Coordinates of C-alpha atoms and ligand atoms in Angstrom, one line a residue:
X1 CA 3.0 19.1 18.2
X2 CA 5.7 20.3 15.8
X3 CA 5.6 22.9 13.1
X4 CA 4.7 20.5 10.4
X5 CA 1.5 19.4 12.2
X6 CA 0.5 23.0 12.7
X7 CA 1.2 23.8 9.1
X8 CA -0.8 21.0 7.5
X9 CA -4.1 22.9 6.9
X10 CA -2.5 26.1 5.7
X11 CA 0.0 24.2 3.7
X12 CA -2.9 22.7 1.8
X13 CA -4.4 26.1 1.3
X14 CA -1.1 27.5 0.0
X15 CA -0.7 24.9 -2.7
X16 CA -4.4 24.4 -3.4
X17 CA -4.6 23.1 -7.0
X18 CA -6.2 25.9 -8.9
X19 CA -8.4 24.6 -11.7
X20 CA -7.3 27.4 -13.9
X21 CA -3.6 27.9 -13.2
X22 CA -0.8 26.7 -10.9
X23 CA 1.2 28.9 -8.6
X24 CA 3.7 29.6 -11.4
X25 CA 0.9 30.3 -13.9
X26 CA 1.1 26.9 -15.5
X27 CA -2.2 25.4 -16.4
X28 CA -2.7 22.5 -14.0
X29 CA -5.4 21.1 -16.3
X30 CA -6.9 19.0 -13.6
X31 CA -10.4 18.8 -15.0
X32 CA -11.1 15.1 -14.1
X33 CA -10.1 12.9 -11.3
X34 CA -10.4 9.2 -10.6
X35 CA -10.8 8.0 -7.0
X36 CA -9.6 4.5 -6.2
X37 CA -9.6 4.5 -2.4
X38 CA -12.5 6.0 -0.6
X39 CA -14.7 4.5 2.1
X40 CA -18.4 5.2 1.7
X41 CA -19.0 5.8 5.4
X42 CA -15.9 8.1 5.6
X43 CA -17.3 10.2 2.8
X44 CA -20.6 11.3 4.3
X45 CA -20.7 15.0 5.3
X46 CA -21.1 15.6 9.0
X47 CA -24.4 17.5 8.3
X48 CA -25.9 14.5 6.6
X49 CA -24.8 12.2 9.4
X50 CA -26.4 14.5 11.9
X51 CA -29.7 14.6 10.0
X52 CA -29.8 10.8 9.8
X53 CA -28.9 10.2 13.4
X54 CA -31.7 12.5 14.4
X55 CA -34.2 10.9 11.9
X56 CA -33.4 7.5 13.2
X57 CA -33.3 8.6 16.9
X58 CA -29.9 6.9 17.3
X59 CA -28.6 6.9 20.8
X60 CA -25.1 8.3 21.0
X61 CA -22.7 8.2 24.0
X62 CA -23.5 10.9 26.5
X63 CA -20.2 12.7 26.0
X64 CA -20.3 12.5 22.3
X65 CA -19.4 15.7 20.4
X66 CA -19.7 15.9 16.7
X67 CA -16.8 18.2 15.9
X68 CA -14.5 16.6 18.4
X69 CA -15.3 12.9 17.6
X70 CA -16.1 12.9 13.9
X71 CA -13.9 15.3 12.1
X72 CA -10.1 15.0 12.2
X73 CA -8.1 18.0 11.2
X74 CA -5.0 17.5 13.3
X75 CA -2.8 14.5 13.6
X76 CA -4.0 11.8 16.0
X77 CA -1.9 10.1 18.6
X78 CA -2.7 6.8 17.0
X79 CA -4.6 5.1 14.3
X80 CA -7.0 3.9 17.0
X81 CA -7.8 7.5 17.9
X82 CA -8.4 8.3 14.3
X83 CA -10.8 5.4 14.0
X84 CA -13.0 6.4 17.0
X85 CA -15.5 7.9 14.6
X86 CA -16.3 4.4 13.3
X87 CA -17.9 3.5 16.6
X88 CA -20.9 5.5 15.5
X89 CA -20.4 5.5 11.7
X90 CA -21.7 1.9 12.0
X91 CA -24.9 2.9 13.8
X92 CA -26.7 4.0 10.7
X93 CA -28.5 3.9 8.2
X94 CA -31.2 1.7 9.6
X95 CA -33.7 3.1 7.0
X96 CA -33.4 2.3 3.3
X97 CA -34.1 6.0 2.4
X98 CA -31.3 7.1 4.6
X99 CA -28.9 4.9 2.7
X100 CA -30.0 6.8 -0.4
X101 CA -29.5 10.0 1.4
X102 CA -26.0 9.3 2.5
X103 CA -24.8 7.9 -0.8
X104 CA -26.2 10.9 -2.6
X105 CA -24.4 13.3 -0.2
X106 CA -21.1 11.3 -0.5
X107 CA -21.2 11.2 -4.3
X108 CA -22.0 14.9 -4.4
X109 CA -18.8 15.5 -2.5
X110 CA -16.9 13.5 -5.1
X111 CA -18.6 15.4 -7.9
X112 CA -17.5 18.7 -6.3
X113 CA -14.0 17.4 -6.6
X114 CA -14.4 16.7 -10.3
X115 CA -14.3 13.0 -9.8
X116 CA -15.5 11.3 -12.9
X117 CA -15.1 7.7 -11.8
X118 CA -14.9 6.2 -8.3
X119 CA -14.4 2.9 -6.6
X120 CA -16.5 3.1 -3.5
X121 CA -15.8 0.8 -0.6
X122 CA -18.2 -0.6 1.9
X123 CA -18.2 -3.5 4.3
X124 CA -21.9 -4.4 3.5
X125 CA -22.4 -6.8 6.4
X126 CA -23.0 -4.0 9.0
X127 CA -25.7 -2.7 6.6
X128 CA -27.4 -6.1 6.6
X129 CA -27.4 -6.1 10.4
X130 CA -28.7 -2.5 10.6
X131 CA -31.4 -2.9 8.0
X132 CA -32.4 -6.4 9.2
X133 CA -31.9 -7.9 5.8
X134 CA -29.8 -10.6 4.2
X135 CA -26.2 -9.9 3.0
X136 CA -27.5 -10.3 -0.6
X137 CA -30.2 -7.7 0.0
X138 CA -27.8 -5.3 1.6
X139 CA -25.4 -5.6 -1.3
X140 CA -28.3 -5.2 -3.7
X141 CA -29.4 -2.0 -1.9
X142 CA -25.9 -0.7 -1.9
X143 CA -25.6 -1.3 -5.7
X144 CA -28.9 0.4 -6.4
X145 CA -28.3 3.3 -4.0
X146 CA -24.8 4.1 -5.2
X147 CA -25.7 3.5 -8.8
X148 CA -28.6 6.0 -8.6
X149 CA -26.4 8.6 -6.8
X150 CA -23.6 8.2 -9.3
X151 CA -26.0 8.5 -12.3
X152 CA -27.5 11.7 -10.9
X153 CA -24.0 13.2 -10.7
X154 CA -22.7 11.8 -14.0
X155 CA -20.1 9.7 -12.3
X156 CA -19.1 6.2 -13.0
X157 CA -18.8 4.0 -9.9
X158 CA -17.7 0.5 -9.0
X159 CA -18.1 -1.1 -5.6
X160 CA -15.3 -2.7 -3.6
X161 CA -16.4 -5.0 -0.8
X162 CA -14.4 -4.6 2.3
X163 CA -13.6 -7.4 4.7
X164 CA -12.3 -6.5 8.2
X165 CA -9.2 -8.2 9.6
X166 CA -9.8 -10.5 12.5
X167 CA -11.1 -13.9 13.6
X168 CA -14.3 -13.7 11.4
X169 CA -12.7 -12.4 8.3
X170 CA -12.7 -15.7 6.4
X171 CA -16.3 -16.4 7.3
X172 CA -17.3 -12.9 6.4
X173 CA -15.6 -13.1 3.1
X174 CA -17.3 -16.3 2.3
X175 CA -20.7 -14.8 3.2
X176 CA -20.1 -11.8 1.0
X177 CA -19.0 -13.9 -1.9
X178 CA -22.1 -16.0 -1.5
X179 CA -24.2 -12.8 -1.6
X180 CA -22.4 -11.7 -4.7
X181 CA -23.1 -15.0 -6.4
X182 CA -26.7 -15.0 -5.2
X183 CA -27.1 -11.7 -7.1
X184 CA -25.6 -13.2 -10.3
X185 CA -22.1 -11.8 -9.9
X186 CA -23.2 -8.2 -10.7
X187 CA -20.6 -6.2 -12.7
X188 CA -21.1 -3.3 -10.2
X189 CA -18.8 -5.2 -7.8
X190 CA -15.3 -4.8 -9.0
X191 CA -13.0 -5.8 -6.2
X192 CA -12.3 -7.0 -2.6
X193 CA -10.5 -5.1 0.1
X194 CA -9.0 -6.1 3.4
X195 CA -9.1 -3.4 6.0
X196 CA -9.0 -2.9 9.8
X197 CA -6.4 -3.3 12.6
X198 CA -3.1 -4.5 11.0
X199 CA -2.0 -5.9 14.4
X200 CA -4.9 -8.3 14.3
X201 CA -4.4 -12.0 13.3
X202 CA -6.7 -13.6 10.7
X203 CA -7.5 -17.2 9.8
X204 CA -4.8 -19.0 7.8
X205 CA -7.1 -19.7 4.9
X206 CA -7.9 -16.0 4.3
X207 CA -5.2 -15.2 1.8
X208 CA -6.1 -18.2 -0.4
X209 CA -9.8 -17.2 -0.3
X210 CA -8.9 -13.8 -1.7
X211 CA -6.8 -15.4 -4.4
X212 CA -9.5 -17.8 -5.3
X213 CA -12.0 -14.9 -5.6
X214 CA -9.6 -13.1 -7.9
X215 CA -9.2 -16.1 -10.1
X216 CA -12.8 -17.3 -10.2
X217 CA -14.6 -14.0 -10.4
X218 CA -12.0 -11.7 -11.9
X219 CA -12.3 -9.3 -8.9
X220 CA -9.5 -6.9 -8.2
X221 CA -7.7 -7.2 -4.9
X222 CA -6.6 -4.3 -2.7
X223 CA -5.2 -4.7 0.8
X224 CA -4.7 -2.1 3.4
X225 CA -1.2 -2.8 4.4
X226 CA 1.9 -1.1 5.9
X227 CA -0.2 1.7 7.3
X228 CA 1.0 1.1 10.9
X229 CA 4.6 0.4 10.1
X230 CA 4.2 -3.3 9.4
X231 CA 6.2 -3.9 6.2
X232 CA 5.6 -7.6 6.5
X233 CA 1.9 -6.9 5.9
X234 CA 2.8 -5.4 2.5
X235 CA 4.9 -8.4 1.6
X236 CA 2.1 -10.7 2.7
X237 CA -0.5 -8.7 0.6
X238 CA 1.6 -9.2 -2.5
X239 CA 2.8 -12.7 -2.0
X240 CA -0.1 -14.3 -0.2
X241 CA -3.2 -12.3 -1.0
X242 CA -2.4 -11.7 -4.7
X243 CA -2.9 -7.9 -4.2
X244 CA -3.2 -5.8 -7.4
X245 CA -3.0 -2.7 -5.3
X246 CA -1.9 -1.7 -1.8
X247 CA -3.9 0.7 0.4
X248 CA -1.4 3.2 2.0
X249 CA 1.7 0.9 2.0
X250 CA 3.6 3.7 3.7
X251 CA 6.0 1.2 5.5
X252 CA 7.2 0.0 2.1
X253 CA 9.1 3.3 1.6
X254 CA 11.8 1.9 3.9
X255 CA 12.3 -1.4 2.2
X256 CA 14.2 -1.2 -1.1
X257 CA 13.6 -4.8 -1.9
X258 CA 9.9 -4.4 -1.5
X259 CA 9.9 -1.2 -3.6
X260 CA 11.6 -3.1 -6.4
X261 CA 9.1 -5.9 -6.2
X262 CA 6.1 -3.4 -6.3
X263 CA 7.7 -1.7 -9.2
X264 CA 8.5 -4.9 -11.1
X265 CA 5.0 -6.3 -10.7
X266 CA 3.3 -3.0 -11.3
X267 CA 1.4 -3.1 -8.0
X268 CA -0.1 0.3 -7.5
X269 CA 0.0 2.0 -4.1
X270 CA -3.1 4.0 -3.1
X271 CA -1.5 7.0 -1.5
X272 CA -3.8 9.1 0.8
X273 CA -1.6 12.0 1.9
X274 CA -3.9 13.8 4.2
X275 CA -5.0 10.6 5.9
X276 CA -1.4 9.4 6.3
X277 CA -0.5 12.6 8.2
X278 CA -3.7 12.6 10.3
X279 CA -3.3 8.9 11.3
X280 CA 0.4 9.2 12.0
X281 CA 1.1 6.5 9.3
X282 CA 3.8 9.0 8.2
X283 CA 5.4 10.6 11.3
X284 CA 5.3 14.3 11.2
X285 CA 9.1 14.6 11.1
X286 CA 9.5 12.3 8.2
X287 CA 9.1 12.8 4.4
X288 CA 6.2 11.1 2.8
X289 CA 7.3 7.8 1.1
X290 CA 5.7 8.8 -2.2
X291 CA 9.0 10.3 -3.1
X292 CA 10.4 6.8 -2.7
X293 CA 7.6 5.3 -4.8
X294 CA 8.4 7.7 -7.5
X295 CA 12.2 7.0 -7.3
X296 CA 11.7 3.3 -7.6
X297 CA 9.0 3.5 -10.3
X298 CA 6.3 2.1 -8.1
X299 CA 2.9 3.2 -9.5
X300 CA 0.8 5.3 -7.2
X301 CA -2.6 7.0 -7.2
X302 CA -3.5 9.9 -4.9
X303 CA -6.7 9.1 -3.0
X304 CA -8.8 10.6 -0.2
X305 CA -9.6 7.6 2.0
X306 CA -12.2 9.3 4.3
X307 CA -12.7 12.8 2.9
X308 CA -15.6 13.8 5.2
X309 CA -13.7 12.7 8.3
X310 CA -10.9 15.1 7.1
X311 CA -13.3 17.8 6.1
X312 CA -11.4 17.8 2.8
X313 CA -11.7 16.3 -0.7
X314 CA -9.6 14.6 -3.4
X315 CA -8.5 18.0 -4.7
X316 CA -7.0 18.8 -1.3
X317 CA -5.3 15.4 -1.3
X318 CA -3.7 16.2 -4.6
X319 CA -2.6 19.6 -3.3
X320 CA -1.2 17.8 -0.2
X321 CA 0.7 15.4 -2.5
X322 CA 2.2 18.5 -4.2
X323 CA 3.2 19.8 -0.8
X324 CA 4.9 16.5 -0.2
X325 CA 7.0 17.1 -3.3
X326 CA 5.0 16.0 -6.4
X327 CA 4.9 18.3 -9.4
X328 CA 2.0 19.7 -11.4
X329 CA 3.2 17.3 -14.2
X330 CA 2.8 14.3 -11.8
X331 CA -0.6 15.5 -10.9
X332 CA -1.6 15.9 -14.5
X333 CA -0.8 12.3 -15.1
X334 CA -2.9 11.1 -12.1
X335 CA -6.1 10.7 -14.0
X336 CA -4.5 8.4 -16.6
X337 CA -2.7 6.5 -13.8
X338 CA -6.0 6.0 -11.9
X339 CA -7.7 4.8 -15.1
X340 CA -4.9 2.3 -15.7
X341 CA -5.0 0.8 -12.2
X342 CA -8.7 1.0 -11.7
X343 CA -10.6 -2.3 -11.3
X344 CA -13.4 -0.8 -13.4
X345 CA -13.6 -1.9 -17.0
X346 CA -14.0 0.2 -20.1
X347 CA -12.9 3.5 -18.7
X348 CA -12.2 6.0 -21.4
Ligands
ZN401 ZN1 -8.7 3.1 3.7

């Protein structure tokens, strides 16, 4: 582990975005934040997860340790290591009331970070399996639960439905879109996301299914791409999936032609600085590509990805972005940038 890895937590503390004043006494004026890339099950505080697992008497691996296996505060050897927490993040909630409990806790964490609007992601189908209900019922529960939690905290929220890469991605997307139609195309659902292992192949028809959903329902498209160095996945996201936004996109920083394309088309990169360092998407001895995004005029929004897994929040990600070279001025523009590239309508 090099110095940069060791420095990450203190680095964040050192440049923590004061709500009153910056390091140089300048008013940072960060009174509102918009969050465009956060996974619901990566935003549940560890204490809430523990309560739910106990309540549902969920069996965990014998060698499971909460602090070691859930929270990530130091760079992982690989994205796979970072993702080990998802082995049990998909074991709950089996009870409807625990869905309410976890969404309330996740949204409370966003409120603490002065988030006034959020696009929450969930892959819905695991919830249907856990709660032994149809995909449409699972989506309806998610809409109700997140809607109530957001209302209680005075936050506006939209839902992005996540599809996981792999053999079943096309079937799963069709199932999810059918559920969405069965519910009368609720306005709460604002977009589609592709996530999961970027090395994994997917059916040839998947990109056209995304584009059709965009054209037919007006859903925004965001694709996790370029997080593990595969720049071709970013190209594919833009040219085949019709992506409006790119999740992470860190590999794009090394491809000037792609940076020019992202800039020309106004495709926004969802930059998650803490996540990128912890997953190794940005090697510890390299500068974060957000400087490249800025240089080429590629729009970007700072996001938190899985704040509870990092034991951090969006405010910390903004501080991390400043540690990576952004200015207070950049940060002051973030709320407006997030609004501009949000899939939610009528944000004022
Ligand atoms: Zn993500």
